[in-house]
Coordinates of C-alpha atoms in Angstrom, one line a residue:
M139 CA 5.1 -13.1 -19.1
A140 CA 5.8 -9.6 -20.2
K141 CA 7.3 -7.3 -17.6
G142 CA 4.7 -5.1 -15.9
R143 CA 1.8 -6.8 -17.5
E144 CA -1.1 -7.6 -15.1
I145 CA -3.0 -10.8 -15.5
K146 CA -6.5 -11.0 -13.9
L147 CA -7.9 -14.4 -13.0
S148 CA -11.6 -15.1 -12.7
L149 CA -12.2 -17.2 -9.5
P150 CA -15.2 -19.4 -9.1
A151 CA -17.8 -18.5 -6.6
A152 CA -17.6 -20.2 -3.2
A153 CA -20.9 -22.0 -3.8
D154 CA -19.4 -23.5 -7.1
L155 CA -16.4 -24.8 -5.2
F156 CA -18.4 -26.9 -2.8
S157 CA -21.2 -28.2 -4.9
T158 CA -21.6 -30.3 -8.0
Q159 CA -23.2 -29.2 -11.2
E160 CA -26.1 -31.6 -10.4
E161 CA -26.7 -29.9 -7.1
R162 CA -26.6 -26.4 -8.7
D163 CA -29.1 -27.5 -11.3
E164 CA -31.3 -29.0 -8.6
A165 CA -31.3 -25.7 -6.7
K166 CA -32.7 -23.9 -9.7
R167 CA -35.3 -26.5 -10.5
E168 CA -38.9 -25.9 -9.5
F169 CA -41.1 -28.6 -8.0
I170 CA -44.6 -29.0 -6.5
A171 CA -45.2 -29.9 -2.9
D172 CA -47.9 -29.7 -0.2
I173 CA -46.7 -27.0 2.1
P174 CA -48.1 -26.2 5.6
L175 CA -50.0 -22.9 5.5
E176 CA -48.2 -21.7 8.6
E177 CA -44.9 -21.8 6.7
I178 CA -46.1 -19.5 3.9
S179 CA -45.8 -15.7 4.6
D180 CA -47.5 -13.0 2.5
F181 CA -45.7 -11.1 -0.2
P182 CA -44.2 -7.9 1.3
D183 CA -46.5 -4.9 0.7
H184 CA -49.0 -7.0 -1.2
P185 CA -51.2 -4.5 -3.0
Y186 CA -54.3 -6.6 -3.5
K187 CA -57.0 -6.8 -0.8
V188 CA -58.0 -10.3 0.3
K189 CA -61.5 -10.0 1.7
Q190 CA -63.9 -12.5 3.3
D191 CA -66.7 -11.7 0.8
E192 CA -69.2 -13.8 -1.0
S193 CA -66.6 -14.8 -3.7
M194 CA -64.1 -15.8 -1.0
L195 CA -66.7 -18.0 0.7
E196 CA -67.6 -19.7 -2.5
L197 CA -63.9 -20.4 -3.1
A198 CA -63.5 -21.8 0.4
A199 CA -66.5 -24.1 -0.2
S200 CA -64.9 -25.4 -3.4
I201 CA -61.6 -26.0 -1.7
R202 CA -63.3 -27.8 1.2
E203 CA -64.9 -30.1 -1.3
K204 CA -62.3 -30.5 -4.0
G205 CA -59.1 -29.1 -2.5
V206 CA -56.9 -26.5 -4.3
V207 CA -57.1 -27.3 -8.0
N208 CA -54.4 -24.9 -9.2
P209 CA -51.2 -24.9 -7.1
A210 CA -50.1 -21.5 -5.7
L211 CA -46.6 -20.2 -6.5
V212 CA -44.1 -19.6 -3.7
R213 CA -40.4 -19.0 -3.4
P214 CA -38.1 -20.3 -0.6
K215 CA -37.0 -17.7 2.0
P216 CA -33.3 -17.6 3.0
E217 CA -34.2 -17.9 6.7
G218 CA -36.5 -20.8 6.1
G219 CA -40.2 -21.1 5.1
Y220 CA -41.8 -19.7 2.0
E221 CA -43.1 -16.5 0.6
M222 CA -46.3 -16.4 -1.4
V223 CA -46.0 -15.0 -4.9
A224 CA -49.3 -15.9 -6.5
G225 CA -52.1 -17.5 -4.5
H226 CA -53.0 -15.3 -1.5
R227 CA -56.7 -15.8 -2.0
R228 CA -56.3 -19.5 -2.3
K229 CA -54.3 -19.6 0.9
F230 CA -57.0 -17.6 2.8
A231 CA -59.7 -19.7 1.4
S232 CA -57.8 -22.8 2.4
E233 CA -57.7 -21.5 6.0
L234 CA -61.4 -20.8 5.9
A235 CA -62.0 -24.3 4.7
G236 CA -60.0 -25.8 7.6
K237 CA -57.0 -26.9 5.5
T238 CA -53.6 -27.0 7.0
V239 CA -51.5 -27.5 3.8
M240 CA -51.9 -26.5 0.2
P241 CA -50.2 -27.6 -3.1
C242 CA -47.6 -25.0 -4.2
I243 CA -45.1 -24.6 -7.0
V244 CA -41.8 -23.9 -5.4
R245 CA -39.6 -21.7 -7.6
N246 CA -36.4 -19.7 -6.9
L247 CA -37.1 -16.1 -7.9
T248 CA -35.3 -12.8 -7.5
D249 CA -37.3 -10.0 -5.7
D250 CA -38.0 -8.3 -9.0
E251 CA -39.0 -11.5 -10.8
A252 CA -41.4 -12.3 -7.9
T253 CA -42.9 -8.8 -7.9
I254 CA -43.7 -8.9 -11.7
I255 CA -45.3 -12.3 -11.4
M256 CA -47.3 -11.3 -8.3
V257 CA -48.6 -8.2 -10.1
D258 CA -49.4 -9.9 -13.4
S259 CA -51.2 -12.9 -11.8
N260 CA -53.6 -10.7 -9.9
L261 CA -54.3 -8.2 -12.7
Q262 CA -56.1 -11.0 -14.4
R263 CA -58.9 -10.9 -11.9
E264 CA -62.4 -9.8 -13.0
K265 CA -62.6 -6.9 -10.6
V266 CA -59.5 -4.9 -9.5
L267 CA -59.9 -1.8 -7.3
P268 CA -58.2 1.5 -8.4
S269 CA -56.0 1.4 -5.3
E270 CA -54.9 -2.2 -6.1
K271 CA -54.0 -1.2 -9.6
A272 CA -52.2 1.9 -8.3
F273 CA -49.8 0.1 -6.0
A274 CA -49.4 -2.9 -8.3
Y275 CA -48.4 -0.8 -11.3
K276 CA -46.0 1.2 -9.1
M277 CA -44.4 -2.0 -7.8
K278 CA -44.1 -3.5 -11.2
L279 CA -42.7 -0.4 -12.8
E280 CA -40.0 -0.1 -10.2
A281 CA -39.1 -3.8 -10.6
M282 CA -38.9 -3.4 -14.4
N283 CA -36.6 -0.3 -14.0
R284 CA -34.3 -2.2 -11.7
Q285 CA -34.2 -5.1 -14.1
G286 CA -32.9 -2.7 -16.8
K287 CA -35.8 -3.1 -19.1
R288 CA -35.9 0.6 -20.0
T289 CA -35.3 1.2 -23.6
D290 CA -35.1 5.0 -23.6
L291 CA -31.8 5.4 -21.8
T292 CA -30.1 6.8 -25.0
S293 CA -33.0 8.8 -26.3
T294 CA -32.9 12.5 -26.7
P295 CA -35.9 14.8 -25.9
V296 CA -36.8 14.9 -29.6
V297 CA -36.6 11.1 -30.3
S298 CA -39.7 9.2 -29.3
K299 CA -39.0 5.7 -28.0
F300 CA -40.8 3.2 -25.7
R301 CA -40.4 4.0 -22.1
T302 CA -40.9 1.5 -19.2
N303 CA -44.4 2.8 -18.5
E304 CA -45.3 2.4 -22.2
I305 CA -44.1 -1.2 -22.1
L306 CA -46.1 -1.8 -18.8
G307 CA -49.1 -0.2 -20.5
K308 CA -48.9 -2.5 -23.5
E309 CA -48.6 -5.6 -21.2
S310 CA -51.6 -4.4 -19.1
G311 CA -53.8 -3.2 -21.9
E312 CA -53.6 0.4 -20.6
S313 CA -52.2 3.6 -22.1
R314 CA -49.0 5.2 -20.7
E315 CA -51.1 8.1 -19.4
T316 CA -53.6 5.7 -17.6
I317 CA -50.6 4.0 -15.9
R318 CA -49.3 7.4 -14.8
R319 CA -52.7 8.4 -13.4
Y320 CA -53.1 5.1 -11.5
I321 CA -49.6 5.5 -9.9
R322 CA -50.4 9.1 -8.9
L323 CA -53.2 7.6 -6.7
T324 CA -50.5 6.1 -4.4
E325 CA -49.9 9.7 -3.2
L326 CA -53.4 10.0 -1.7
I327 CA -54.0 9.5 2.0
T328 CA -55.9 6.3 2.8
P329 CA -59.4 7.8 3.5
I330 CA -59.5 9.6 0.2
L331 CA -58.1 6.6 -1.7
D332 CA -60.9 4.6 -0.1
M333 CA -63.4 7.0 -1.5
V334 CA -61.9 6.4 -5.0
D335 CA -62.3 2.7 -4.5
E336 CA -65.9 3.2 -3.4
G337 CA -66.7 5.3 -6.5
K338 CA -67.3 8.5 -4.6
I339 CA -64.4 10.4 -6.2
A340 CA -63.7 9.9 -9.9
M341 CA -60.2 9.3 -11.3
R342 CA -59.5 12.7 -12.8
P343 CA -60.2 14.8 -9.7
A344 CA -58.4 12.1 -7.6
V345 CA -55.3 12.6 -9.6
E346 CA -55.4 16.4 -9.1
L347 CA -55.9 15.9 -5.4
S348 CA -52.8 13.6 -5.2
Y349 CA -50.6 16.7 -5.7
L350 CA -51.9 18.3 -2.5
P351 CA -49.6 17.8 0.6
K352 CA -50.8 15.1 2.9
E353 CA -51.8 17.5 5.7
Q354 CA -54.0 19.5 3.2
Q355 CA -55.5 16.2 2.0
Q356 CA -56.5 15.5 5.5
V357 CA -58.1 18.9 5.9
L358 CA -60.0 18.3 2.6
F359 CA -61.2 14.9 3.8
D360 CA -62.5 16.4 7.1
T361 CA -64.3 19.1 5.1
M362 CA -65.9 16.5 2.8
E363 CA -67.1 14.6 5.9
Q364 CA -68.5 17.8 7.5
E365 CA -70.2 19.1 4.4
D366 CA -71.1 15.7 2.9
C367 CA -69.7 16.6 -0.5
T368 CA -66.9 15.5 -2.9
P369 CA -64.9 17.7 -5.3
S370 CA -65.6 18.0 -9.0
H371 CA -62.7 17.9 -11.4
A372 CA -62.8 21.7 -11.6
Q373 CA -62.7 22.1 -7.9
A374 CA -59.8 19.7 -7.6
I375 CA -57.8 21.6 -10.2
K376 CA -58.5 24.9 -8.3
M377 CA -57.3 23.4 -5.0
R378 CA -54.1 22.1 -6.7
K379 CA -53.4 25.6 -8.1
F380 CA -53.9 27.2 -4.7
A381 CA -51.6 24.6 -3.1
E382 CA -48.8 25.1 -5.7
A383 CA -49.1 28.8 -5.0
G384 CA -48.8 28.2 -1.3
K385 CA -52.2 29.7 -0.6
L386 CA -54.3 26.6 0.2
N387 CA -55.6 26.4 3.8
E388 CA -58.7 25.3 5.6
D389 CA -60.8 28.4 4.8
V390 CA -59.9 28.2 1.1
I391 CA -60.8 24.5 1.0
L392 CA -64.1 25.1 2.6
S393 CA -64.8 28.0 0.3
I394 CA -64.1 25.9 -2.8
M395 CA -66.0 22.9 -1.6
T396 CA -69.1 24.9 -0.8
E397 CA -69.2 26.6 -4.2
E398 CA -72.4 25.8 -6.2
K399 CA -71.6 23.4 -9.0
P400 CA -73.1 23.7 -12.5
N401 CA -76.5 22.0 -12.7
Q402 CA -76.4 21.4 -9.0
V403 CA -79.8 20.8 -7.4
E404 CA -80.5 23.6 -4.9
Q405 CA -79.6 22.3 -1.4
F406 CA -80.1 23.5 2.2
K407 CA -77.1 22.8 4.3
I408 CA -76.6 22.7 8.1
P409 CA -73.0 22.8 9.4
K410 CA -72.2 19.4 10.8
K411 CA -70.8 20.9 14.0
R412 CA -74.2 22.3 14.9
I413 CA -75.9 18.9 15.0
D414 CA -73.1 16.6 16.1
K415 CA -74.3 16.7 19.7
Y416 CA -77.6 15.1 18.7
F417 CA -76.0 12.0 17.2
S418 CA -73.8 9.2 18.5
P419 CA -70.2 9.0 17.2
G420 CA -69.9 7.3 13.9
T421 CA -73.3 8.3 12.5
T422 CA -73.0 8.8 8.8
P423 CA -74.3 12.0 7.1
K424 CA -77.0 9.9 5.3
Q425 CA -78.2 8.5 8.7
M426 CA -78.3 12.0 10.1
E427 CA -80.3 13.2 7.1
D428 CA -82.8 10.4 7.5
T429 CA -83.2 11.0 11.2
I430 CA -83.8 14.8 10.7
I431 CA -86.4 14.1 8.0
K432 CA -88.2 11.7 10.3
A433 CA -88.1 14.2 13.1
L434 CA -89.5 17.0 10.8
E435 CA -92.3 14.7 9.7
L436 CA -93.2 14.0 13.3
Y437 CA -93.1 17.7 14.2
R438 CA -95.3 18.5 11.2
R439 CA -97.9 15.9 12.1
R440 CA -98.0 17.2 15.7
E441 CA -98.4 20.8 14.5
R442 CA -101.3 19.8 12.2
G443 CA -102.9 18.0 15.2
R444 CA -102.8 21.2 17.2
E445 CA -104.3 23.2 14.4
R446 CA -107.3 20.9 14.3

């Protein structure tokens, strides 16, 4: 051996020293088993909502009659038990159907592999809410970046190459800009994001509102509740500009939200604070409006009776 020359040896991992090749291959192999539902935990921060709606009740009825036809996908947890990767709705439906076990494919997966499979398996559903897409795309994009799937690491500002969100867009059938917009929605506070899911606020104004600080989003939500209105795209842009200039406050938000919109039907508004005392907590603006109209109709009939 030459003097001063260092030789580095590659030592086998401890697991390889105390297991046979057959045992190592077996550990990587997937299999199907009936697993108790109580041993399966949900995927951390699962972005898709599992609801007991009509579709869920139909699935539960089918499972009660035929069992789970397509096995769920789980991965073993280091501390014992399993983590659901794909099959949260089937698990919930199995519980509704009174089942205690369900067939599952057990597969060893890394965190990022599991995240990508979880997102992809649920995006195939017929109806996916904007909030579900938002958090799902964000989780998958982060997983893809950690996996080193970016292909623009050596690009210059002039050279156009695929970026991770472009790859994600192609896999999901969405444009890169659409992916970006959905991910921006994760910056919205929950009540405003719920309004996006309900179709009360469109995507474009919602994206603009996502740039407002959380406390200003809360002020905006309270204003929308009080005034029974939602922002147009132009109003959302205006609020974002005021926020970026450090000039957005409760008065500015109220001023912007009470502006008359183009082609807006003339409306008569009563500040919500003035009539709150006449209604029980939780009464919606629509219920208030209906009650006021009925009260006015009764008042008008009474006045006409007096005139006669």
